[in-house]
mmCIF file of C-alpha atoms in Angstrom:
data_model
loop_
_atom_site.group_PDB
_atom_site.id
_atom_site.type_symbol
_atom_site.label_atom_id
_atom_site.label_comp_id
_atom_site.label_asym_id
_atom_site.label_seq_id
_atom_site.Cartn_x
_atom_site.Cartn_y
_atom_site.Cartn_z
ATOM 1 C CA UNK G 1 5.474 30.099 -16.303
ATOM 2 C CA UNK G 2 6.046 27.611 -14.379
ATOM 3 C CA UNK G 3 6.185 27.633 -10.316
ATOM 4 C CA UNK G 4 9.259 26.715 -9.047
ATOM 5 C CA UNK G 5 7.502 25.907 -5.902
ATOM 6 C CA UNK G 6 5.771 22.874 -7.646
ATOM 7 C CA UNK G 7 9.091 22.200 -9.242
ATOM 8 C CA UNK G 8 10.281 21.518 -6.240
ATOM 9 C CA UNK G 9 8.060 19.493 -4.260
ATOM 10 C CA UNK G 10 7.805 17.462 -7.444
ATOM 11 C CA UNK G 11 11.059 16.587 -6.653
ATOM 12 C CA UNK G 12 10.200 15.868 -2.971
ATOM 13 C CA UNK G 13 7.379 13.572 -4.561
ATOM 14 C CA UNK G 14 9.735 11.588 -6.463
ATOM 15 C CA UNK G 15 12.204 11.295 -3.753
ATOM 16 C CA UNK G 16 9.402 9.767 -1.333
ATOM 17 C CA UNK G 17 8.723 7.191 -3.740
ATOM 18 C CA UNK G 18 11.712 5.311 -3.075
ATOM 19 C CA UNK G 19 10.796 4.699 0.410
ATOM 20 C CA UNK G 20 7.476 2.348 -1.058
ATOM 21 C CA UNK G 21 7.904 -1.095 0.491
ATOM 22 C CA UNK G 22 10.124 -0.068 3.385
ATOM 23 C CA UNK G 23 8.772 2.837 4.855
ATOM 24 C CA UNK G 24 4.770 1.575 6.228
ATOM 25 C CA UNK G 25 2.828 2.068 8.338
ATOM 26 C CA UNK G 26 4.925 5.968 8.017
ATOM 27 C CA UNK G 27 4.297 7.668 5.171
ATOM 28 C CA UNK G 28 6.554 8.660 2.291
ATOM 29 C CA UNK G 29 7.853 11.301 3.239
ATOM 30 C CA UNK G 30 10.525 13.532 0.624
ATOM 31 C CA UNK G 31 12.099 16.682 1.267
ATOM 32 C CA UNK G 32 14.791 18.812 -0.277
ATOM 33 C CA UNK G 33 16.951 22.172 -0.010
ATOM 34 C CA UNK G 34 17.619 24.605 -2.062
ATOM 35 C CA UNK G 35 20.104 27.744 -1.863
ATOM 36 C CA UNK G 36 20.779 30.186 -4.482
ATOM 37 C CA UNK G 37 18.295 28.645 -7.510
ATOM 38 C CA UNK G 38 20.418 25.226 -6.265
ATOM 39 C CA UNK G 39 19.799 22.116 -4.741
ATOM 40 C CA UNK G 40 22.006 21.433 -1.653
ATOM 41 C CA UNK G 41 20.375 18.697 -0.025
ATOM 42 C CA UNK G 42 17.873 15.808 -0.972
ATOM 43 C CA UNK G 43 16.218 13.249 1.236
ATOM 44 C CA UNK G 44 13.901 10.366 1.339
ATOM 45 C CA UNK G 45 12.194 8.533 4.632
ATOM 46 C CA UNK G 46 13.975 4.963 4.103
ATOM 47 C CA UNK G 47 12.656 2.741 6.996
ATOM 48 C CA UNK G 48 10.472 2.713 9.424
ATOM 49 C CA UNK G 49 12.314 3.714 12.589
ATOM 50 C CA UNK G 50 14.762 5.439 11.409
ATOM 51 C CA UNK G 51 15.318 9.267 10.341
ATOM 52 C CA UNK G 52 13.297 11.377 8.090
ATOM 53 C CA UNK G 53 13.053 12.931 5.288
ATOM 54 C CA UNK G 54 14.588 16.089 6.675
ATOM 55 C CA UNK G 55 17.113 14.420 8.237
ATOM 56 C CA UNK G 56 18.560 12.793 5.366
ATOM 57 C CA UNK G 57 18.085 15.971 3.508
ATOM 58 C CA UNK G 58 19.861 18.421 5.779
ATOM 59 C CA UNK G 59 22.990 15.479 7.093
ATOM 60 C CA UNK G 60 23.200 15.088 2.936
ATOM 61 C CA UNK G 61 24.466 19.639 2.976
ATOM 62 C CA UNK G 62 28.473 20.032 2.926
ATOM 63 C CA UNK G 63 27.996 23.682 4.923
ATOM 64 C CA UNK G 64 25.312 23.505 7.109
ATOM 65 C CA UNK G 65 25.710 27.168 7.784
ATOM 66 C CA UNK G 66 23.544 28.713 4.541
ATOM 67 C CA UNK G 67 20.784 26.478 5.705
ATOM 68 C CA UNK G 68 19.631 30.104 7.754
ATOM 69 C CA UNK G 69 19.504 31.726 4.156
ATOM 70 C CA UNK G 70 17.772 28.225 2.789
ATOM 71 C CA UNK G 71 14.710 26.907 1.680
ATOM 72 C CA UNK G 72 13.488 23.995 2.455
ATOM 73 C CA UNK G 73 11.018 21.592 1.043
ATOM 74 C CA UNK G 74 8.587 18.789 1.595
ATOM 75 C CA UNK G 75 5.939 16.793 0.777
ATOM 76 C CA UNK G 76 4.661 16.377 4.467
ATOM 77 C CA UNK G 77 4.196 18.565 7.061
ATOM 78 C CA UNK G 78 7.374 17.960 9.862
ATOM 79 C CA UNK G 79 6.184 15.939 12.612
ATOM 80 C CA UNK G 80 5.899 17.900 16.161
ATOM 81 C CA UNK G 81 5.935 14.863 18.451
ATOM 82 C CA UNK G 82 8.763 11.816 19.121
ATOM 83 C CA UNK G 83 8.120 9.119 18.413
ATOM 84 C CA UNK G 84 10.727 6.080 17.249
ATOM 85 C CA UNK G 85 12.686 9.344 15.722
ATOM 86 C CA UNK G 86 13.071 13.341 17.237
ATOM 87 C CA UNK G 87 10.868 15.468 15.990
ATOM 88 C CA UNK G 88 12.219 16.728 12.674
ATOM 89 C CA UNK G 89 10.615 20.708 13.478
ATOM 90 C CA UNK G 90 12.742 21.129 16.529
ATOM 91 C CA UNK G 91 15.961 20.389 13.742
ATOM 92 C CA UNK G 92 14.277 22.482 11.088
ATOM 93 C CA UNK G 93 14.304 25.347 13.761
ATOM 94 C CA UNK G 94 17.434 24.148 15.310
ATOM 95 C CA UNK G 95 19.300 24.923 11.911
ATOM 96 C CA UNK G 96 17.112 28.203 11.111
ATOM 97 C CA UNK G 97 15.641 27.941 7.941
ATOM 98 C CA UNK G 98 14.750 30.994 6.386
ATOM 99 C CA UNK G 99 11.338 29.150 4.661
ATOM 100 C CA UNK G 100 9.982 26.019 4.643
ATOM 101 C CA UNK G 101 7.242 25.057 1.590
ATOM 102 C CA UNK G 102 5.522 21.439 2.694
ATOM 103 C CA UNK G 103 2.775 19.640 -0.120
ATOM 104 C CA UNK G 104 0.347 18.783 2.509
ATOM 105 C CA UNK G 105 -0.565 19.175 5.999
ATOM 106 C CA UNK G 106 -0.007 15.776 8.254
ATOM 107 C CA UNK G 107 -3.400 13.756 9.536
ATOM 108 C CA UNK G 108 -1.958 12.364 11.881
ATOM 109 C CA UNK G 109 -4.128 14.055 15.123
ATOM 110 C CA UNK G 110 -0.587 13.857 16.725
ATOM 111 C CA UNK G 111 0.989 16.261 14.268
ATOM 112 C CA UNK G 112 -2.141 17.612 12.612
ATOM 113 C CA UNK G 113 -1.144 21.589 12.432
ATOM 114 C CA UNK G 114 0.965 21.661 15.309
ATOM 115 C CA UNK G 115 4.110 21.144 13.700
ATOM 116 C CA UNK G 116 3.427 24.016 10.891
ATOM 117 C CA UNK G 117 2.275 26.006 14.114
ATOM 118 C CA UNK G 118 6.080 25.499 15.617
ATOM 119 C CA UNK G 119 7.602 26.754 12.746
ATOM 120 C CA UNK G 120 5.448 29.682 12.296
ATOM 121 C CA UNK G 121 6.239 30.873 16.134
ATOM 122 C CA UNK G 122 10.427 30.446 15.716
ATOM 123 C CA UNK G 123 9.912 33.107 13.030
ATOM 124 C CA UNK G 124 10.012 30.490 9.915
ATOM 125 C CA UNK G 125 7.814 31.568 6.906
ATOM 126 C CA UNK G 126 5.851 28.499 5.726
ATOM 127 C CA UNK G 127 3.964 27.889 2.446
ATOM 128 C CA UNK G 128 1.524 25.189 2.416
ATOM 129 C CA UNK G 129 -0.251 23.177 -0.222
ATOM 130 C CA UNK G 130 1.921 23.319 -3.008
ATOM 131 C CA UNK G 131 0.744 19.872 -5.289
ATOM 132 C CA UNK G 132 -1.730 18.860 -2.299
ATOM 133 C CA UNK G 133 -3.689 16.930 -3.987
ATOM 134 C CA UNK G 134 -0.148 14.841 -5.592
ATOM 135 C CA UNK G 135 0.900 14.321 -1.676
ATOM 136 C CA UNK G 136 -1.966 13.189 -0.815
ATOM 137 C CA UNK G 137 -2.193 10.352 -3.319
ATOM 138 C CA UNK G 138 1.386 9.382 -2.184
ATOM 139 C CA UNK G 139 0.036 8.763 0.724
ATOM 140 C CA UNK G 140 -3.352 7.460 0.139
ATOM 141 C CA UNK G 141 -2.723 4.091 2.605
ATOM 142 C CA UNK G 142 -1.272 6.270 5.144
ATOM 143 C CA UNK G 143 -4.563 8.935 5.259
ATOM 144 C CA UNK G 144 -7.138 5.773 5.105
ATOM 145 C CA UNK G 145 -5.336 4.725 7.882
ATOM 146 C CA UNK G 146 -5.007 8.201 10.052
ATOM 147 C CA UNK G 147 -8.861 9.316 8.464
ATOM 148 C CA UNK G 148 -10.912 5.988 8.786
ATOM 149 C CA UNK G 149 -9.042 3.538 10.756
ATOM 150 C CA UNK G 150 -8.554 0.544 8.599
ATOM 151 C CA UNK G 151 -5.869 -0.615 6.471
ATOM 152 C CA UNK G 152 -6.032 0.827 2.688
ATOM 153 C CA UNK G 153 -7.811 -2.246 0.323
ATOM 154 C CA UNK G 154 -6.931 -3.276 -3.067
ATOM 155 C CA UNK G 155 -8.754 -5.631 -5.254
ATOM 156 C CA UNK G 156 -7.125 -7.961 -7.592
ATOM 157 C CA UNK G 157 -7.776 -10.266 -10.479
ATOM 158 C CA UNK G 158 -7.045 -11.198 -14.037
ATOM 159 C CA UNK G 159 -10.582 -11.889 -16.645
ATOM 160 C CA UNK G 160 -10.915 -13.802 -19.690
ATOM 161 C CA UNK G 161 -12.605 -11.723 -22.698
ATOM 162 C CA UNK G 162 -15.447 -14.123 -21.263
ATOM 163 C CA UNK G 163 -15.295 -12.835 -18.016
ATOM 164 C CA UNK G 164 -14.111 -15.196 -15.856
ATOM 165 C CA UNK G 165 -12.293 -15.551 -13.148
ATOM 166 C CA UNK G 166 -11.329 -19.062 -13.055
ATOM 167 C CA UNK G 167 -12.329 -22.048 -14.536
ATOM 168 C CA UNK G 168 -14.315 -24.511 -13.042
ATOM 169 C CA UNK G 169 -12.127 -27.029 -11.590
ATOM 170 C CA UNK G 170 -15.177 -29.112 -10.618
ATOM 171 C CA UNK G 171 -16.301 -29.708 -13.760
ATOM 172 C CA UNK G 172 -12.896 -30.598 -15.584
ATOM 173 C CA UNK G 173 -10.454 -33.417 -15.858
ATOM 174 C CA UNK G 174 -6.840 -31.471 -13.910
ATOM 175 C CA UNK G 175 -5.469 -31.520 -17.183
ATOM 176 C CA UNK G 176 -8.004 -29.044 -18.591
ATOM 177 C CA UNK G 177 -8.258 -26.631 -15.203
ATOM 178 C CA UNK G 178 -4.676 -26.856 -15.247
ATOM 179 C CA UNK G 179 -4.588 -25.663 -19.157
ATOM 180 C CA UNK G 180 -7.374 -23.075 -18.571
ATOM 181 C CA UNK G 181 -6.459 -21.726 -14.935
ATOM 182 C CA UNK G 182 -3.645 -18.848 -15.732
ATOM 183 C CA UNK G 183 -5.082 -16.132 -17.409
ATOM 184 C CA UNK G 184 -2.385 -14.205 -17.121
ATOM 185 C CA UNK G 185 1.718 -14.678 -18.710
ATOM 186 C CA UNK G 186 5.092 -14.395 -16.620
ATOM 187 C CA UNK G 187 5.572 -10.445 -17.332
ATOM 188 C CA UNK G 188 2.269 -9.657 -15.714
ATOM 189 C CA UNK G 189 3.335 -12.228 -12.756
ATOM 190 C CA UNK G 190 6.109 -9.971 -11.971
ATOM 191 C CA UNK G 191 4.497 -7.185 -12.265
ATOM 192 C CA UNK G 192 2.315 -8.427 -9.417
ATOM 193 C CA UNK G 193 4.945 -9.803 -7.197
ATOM 194 C CA UNK G 194 6.977 -6.281 -7.975
ATOM 195 C CA UNK G 195 3.038 -4.679 -5.759
ATOM 196 C CA UNK G 196 3.226 -7.003 -4.062
ATOM 197 C CA UNK G 197 7.214 -5.736 -2.195
ATOM 198 C CA UNK G 198 5.302 -2.730 -1.598
ATOM 199 C CA UNK G 199 2.408 -3.395 0.340
ATOM 200 C CA UNK G 200 1.447 -4.336 3.568
ATOM 201 C CA UNK G 201 -0.549 -7.598 3.055
ATOM 202 C CA UNK G 202 -1.744 -9.846 0.448
ATOM 203 C CA UNK G 203 -5.148 -11.297 1.573
ATOM 204 C CA UNK G 204 -6.818 -14.863 -0.067
ATOM 205 C CA UNK G 205 -9.806 -17.140 1.184
ATOM 206 C CA UNK G 206 -10.494 -20.521 1.647
ATOM 207 C CA UNK G 207 -11.201 -21.614 -1.552
ATOM 208 C CA UNK G 208 -8.732 -20.096 -3.435
ATOM 209 C CA UNK G 209 -6.269 -21.493 -1.113
ATOM 210 C CA UNK G 210 -7.156 -24.808 -1.929
ATOM 211 C CA UNK G 211 -7.509 -24.462 -5.852
ATOM 212 C CA UNK G 212 -5.067 -23.183 -6.949
ATOM 213 C CA UNK G 213 -2.380 -23.822 -3.320
ATOM 214 C CA UNK G 214 -0.710 -20.119 -3.824
ATOM 215 C CA UNK G 215 2.325 -19.477 -2.286
ATOM 216 C CA UNK G 216 1.875 -15.442 -1.856
ATOM 217 C CA UNK G 217 5.140 -14.240 -2.092
ATOM 218 C CA UNK G 218 7.212 -11.909 -4.203
ATOM 219 C CA UNK G 219 9.687 -14.426 -5.867
ATOM 220 C CA UNK G 220 9.186 -13.113 -9.310
ATOM 221 C CA UNK G 221 10.607 -10.064 -7.999
ATOM 222 C CA UNK G 222 13.363 -8.334 -5.703
ATOM 223 C CA UNK G 223 12.218 -6.697 -2.112
ATOM 224 C CA UNK G 224 10.153 -7.233 0.790
ATOM 225 C CA UNK G 225 7.615 -10.313 1.017
ATOM 226 C CA UNK G 226 3.886 -9.258 2.322
ATOM 227 C CA UNK G 227 2.583 -11.167 5.128
ATOM 228 C CA UNK G 228 -0.080 -13.411 4.245
ATOM 229 C CA UNK G 229 -3.546 -13.425 5.168
ATOM 230 C CA UNK G 230 -6.523 -15.947 5.267
ATOM 231 C CA UNK G 231 -10.063 -16.113 5.884
ATOM 232 C CA UNK G 232 -10.720 -19.498 6.867
ATOM 233 C CA UNK G 233 -13.277 -19.778 8.736
ATOM 234 C CA UNK G 234 -13.361 -23.033 10.123
ATOM 235 C CA UNK G 235 -10.315 -23.771 9.777
ATOM 236 C CA UNK G 236 -10.387 -26.537 8.061
ATOM 237 C CA UNK G 237 -6.900 -25.735 5.414
ATOM 238 C CA UNK G 238 -3.792 -27.802 5.253
ATOM 239 C CA UNK G 239 -0.931 -27.319 7.112
ATOM 240 C CA UNK G 240 0.964 -28.446 4.866
ATOM 241 C CA UNK G 241 0.106 -26.052 1.836
ATOM 242 C CA UNK G 242 2.520 -23.486 0.756
ATOM 243 C CA UNK G 243 0.583 -20.207 1.830
ATOM 244 C CA UNK G 244 1.925 -21.611 5.691
ATOM 245 C CA UNK G 245 5.491 -22.343 4.808
ATOM 246 C CA UNK G 246 8.277 -20.356 4.538
ATOM 247 C CA UNK G 247 9.234 -17.321 6.638
ATOM 248 C CA UNK G 248 5.976 -14.549 6.237
ATOM 249 C CA UNK G 249 3.968 -14.032 8.212
ATOM 250 C CA UNK G 250 0.933 -15.497 8.037
ATOM 251 C CA UNK G 251 -2.577 -14.335 10.018
ATOM 252 C CA UNK G 252 -5.775 -16.639 9.900
ATOM 253 C CA UNK G 253 -9.081 -15.558 9.909
ATOM 254 C CA UNK G 254 -11.578 -17.773 11.895
ATOM 255 C CA UNK G 255 -13.801 -18.327 14.826
ATOM 256 C CA UNK G 256 -12.441 -20.545 16.509
ATOM 257 C CA UNK G 257 -8.507 -19.393 18.057
ATOM 258 C CA UNK G 258 -6.564 -16.972 18.716
ATOM 259 C CA UNK G 259 -2.867 -17.069 19.137
ATOM 260 C CA UNK G 260 0.746 -17.503 17.405
ATOM 261 C CA UNK G 261 2.451 -20.874 16.589
ATOM 262 C CA UNK G 262 5.563 -20.090 15.281
ATOM 263 C CA UNK G 263 4.913 -17.864 11.859
ATOM 264 C CA UNK G 264 1.581 -18.395 12.286
ATOM 265 C CA UNK G 265 -0.844 -15.845 13.983
ATOM 266 C CA UNK G 266 -4.686 -16.774 14.578
ATOM 267 C CA UNK G 267 -7.309 -13.860 14.569
ATOM 268 C CA UNK G 268 -10.502 -14.936 16.435
ATOM 269 C CA UNK G 269 -13.499 -13.410 14.678
ATOM 270 C CA UNK G 270 -16.930 -13.897 15.374
ATOM 271 C CA UNK G 271 -18.378 -13.704 11.852
ATOM 272 C CA UNK G 272 -21.383 -12.021 12.649
ATOM 273 C CA UNK G 273 -22.592 -8.584 12.792
ATOM 274 C CA UNK G 274 -20.104 -6.185 11.229
ATOM 275 C CA UNK G 275 -16.859 -8.843 11.105
ATOM 276 C CA UNK G 276 -15.288 -7.202 8.627
ATOM 277 C CA UNK G 277 -14.508 -3.586 10.130
ATOM 278 C CA UNK G 278 -13.655 -5.350 13.326
ATOM 279 C CA UNK G 279 -11.240 -8.024 11.073
ATOM 280 C CA UNK G 280 -9.315 -5.037 9.647
ATOM 281 C CA UNK G 281 -8.938 -2.779 12.279
ATOM 282 C CA UNK G 282 -7.518 -6.121 14.068
ATOM 283 C CA UNK G 283 -5.160 -6.355 11.426
ATOM 284 C CA UNK G 284 -4.334 -2.657 11.628
ATOM 285 C CA UNK G 285 -2.801 -3.150 15.350
ATOM 286 C CA UNK G 286 -0.165 -5.340 13.974
ATOM 287 C CA UNK G 287 1.106 -2.451 11.576
ATOM 288 C CA UNK G 288 -1.194 -3.646 8.798
ATOM 289 C CA UNK G 289 -1.814 -0.886 6.277
ATOM 290 C CA UNK G 290 -2.157 -1.500 2.675
ATOM 291 C CA UNK G 291 -3.919 -4.683 2.086
ATOM 292 C CA UNK G 292 -3.999 -7.054 -1.604
ATOM 293 C CA UNK G 293 -6.801 -8.577 -1.958
ATOM 294 C CA UNK G 294 -6.245 -11.480 -4.993
ATOM 295 C CA UNK G 295 -9.301 -13.463 -4.318
ATOM 296 C CA UNK G 296 -11.515 -15.628 -3.674
ATOM 297 C CA UNK G 297 -14.546 -14.627 -5.596
ATOM 298 C CA UNK G 298 -17.334 -14.659 -3.357
ATOM 299 C CA UNK G 299 -15.206 -12.585 -0.860
ATOM 300 C CA UNK G 300 -14.270 -10.400 -3.790
ATOM 301 C CA UNK G 301 -17.832 -9.681 -4.562
ATOM 302 C CA UNK G 302 -18.818 -9.358 -0.559
ATOM 303 C CA UNK G 303 -16.041 -6.479 -0.173
ATOM 304 C CA UNK G 304 -17.100 -4.793 -3.786
ATOM 305 C CA UNK G 305 -21.306 -4.807 -1.862
ATOM 306 C CA UNK G 306 -20.273 -4.093 1.202
ATOM 307 C CA UNK G 307 -17.964 -0.580 -0.195
ATOM 308 C CA UNK G 308 -14.799 -2.426 1.791
ATOM 309 C CA UNK G 309 -12.051 -1.047 -0.672
ATOM 310 C CA UNK G 310 -10.359 1.880 -1.919
ATOM 311 C CA UNK G 311 -8.622 0.329 -4.959
ATOM 312 C CA UNK G 312 -8.824 -2.111 -8.376
ATOM 313 C CA UNK G 313 -6.437 -3.913 -10.148
ATOM 314 C CA UNK G 314 -8.359 -5.484 -13.129
ATOM 315 C CA UNK G 315 -6.339 -7.099 -16.174
ATOM 316 C CA UNK G 316 -8.275 -8.055 -19.046
ATOM 317 C CA UNK G 317 -7.068 -10.907 -20.895
ATOM 318 C CA UNK G 318 -7.912 -11.687 -24.433
ATOM 319 C CA UNK G 319 -8.181 -15.482 -23.526
ATOM 320 C CA UNK G 320 -11.354 -17.983 -22.989
ATOM 321 C CA UNK G 321 -11.876 -20.579 -20.987
ATOM 322 C CA UNK G 322 -14.923 -22.539 -21.452
ATOM 323 C CA UNK G 323 -16.690 -22.284 -18.246
ATOM 324 C CA UNK G 324 -15.498 -20.537 -15.333
ATOM 325 C CA UNK G 325 -16.620 -18.229 -12.011
ATOM 326 C CA UNK G 326 -17.918 -15.129 -13.422
ATOM 327 C CA UNK G 327 -15.271 -11.743 -12.409
ATOM 328 C CA UNK G 328 -17.003 -9.214 -10.080
ATOM 329 C CA UNK G 329 -18.407 -6.082 -11.547
ATOM 330 C CA UNK G 330 -16.608 -2.761 -10.532
ATOM 331 C CA UNK G 331 -17.396 0.613 -10.866
ATOM 332 C CA UNK G 332 -15.731 3.502 -8.921
ATOM 333 C CA UNK G 333 -13.519 5.911 -11.155
ATOM 334 C CA UNK G 334 -12.023 4.746 -14.029
ATOM 335 C CA UNK G 335 -8.431 6.501 -12.678
ATOM 336 C CA UNK G 336 -5.597 4.982 -15.357
ATOM 337 C CA UNK G 337 -5.013 2.622 -18.053
ATOM 338 C CA UNK G 338 -2.082 0.221 -19.180
ATOM 339 C CA UNK G 339 -1.632 -2.428 -21.675
ATOM 340 C CA UNK G 340 1.628 -5.387 -21.053
ATOM 341 C CA UNK G 341 1.617 -9.055 -22.431
ATOM 342 C CA UNK G 342 -1.214 -8.149 -24.670
ATOM 343 C CA UNK G 343 -3.679 -7.409 -22.069
ATOM 344 C CA UNK G 344 -5.225 -4.902 -20.786
ATOM 345 C CA UNK G 345 -5.105 -3.093 -17.014
ATOM 346 C CA UNK G 346 -7.446 -1.074 -15.371
ATOM 347 C CA UNK G 347 -6.863 0.375 -12.236
ATOM 348 C CA UNK G 348 -10.605 1.816 -10.500
ATOM 349 C CA UNK G 349 -10.545 4.016 -7.575
ATOM 350 C CA UNK G 350 -13.516 4.137 -4.804
ATOM 351 C CA UNK G 351 -14.197 8.107 -4.365
#
């Protein structure tokens, strides 16, 4: 038998996903209003700092007088505090909804059950934890920020059939290096650029910038370009490299200076003790909730060894190169796999 609550909550999740790449550091939230067994209103949080899902759903209803006999489904507990927008719990109480069905409670300490309490105090029936695991998974980036006070870290790399993530430039001619350095093809590049539009920042270390001169943009997909983070301890990188060009904001982690120069923000780090944790906390202050780390090899190895990762995406290519940089060893739970452009992609979760 189909669970009616789950059917409508899945629709909330579908709507919520439409906010990927535009609502961070807020969570993705979807809302559905049901009256007499029929959906009469829908909404999702569309843009950070603007109206929440519940507001859009209510505004989409033609006759709001029926809301007193309607059910509101929402994937995350309605907010109970005033931030950039008024509390959604007050809006729900104002329209006297009959019942509110919630996917999961909000881990934000400013809410954390307070929204549910307000609704119950107003005499509204509340049902909770509908598709809780799916709702949690959707907003795992937001939850990481709230519970662990650091960004959600995604590691990404492609490796050859013989286990290399890049050729050894020092042992090759420029022509041979250029022929062997491209492990993935255009379709994978388009997918990766689509993913970039959905995350807050992309990060690389010094050697990757020197070797590849990447732009770290999302030119192969329409959408928001991510912020760029470069690990450049001694500020050895040439400012004419692509990573410093264009309108994208670039953060440079270094041990020499702090400050902002045009589109470049310098973050000074001690590089002693638990500097990685401190660095990620500083980046969180700039509303960087998720970071994709694309290299280099030493930096990827370091994050894996010190357990600073939440998810890893690995593309396994049939390509073979003569000599190269060994790919990191990945553990964690194999969460999903798919094939694209004659390559296998695997997603691992650190749980």
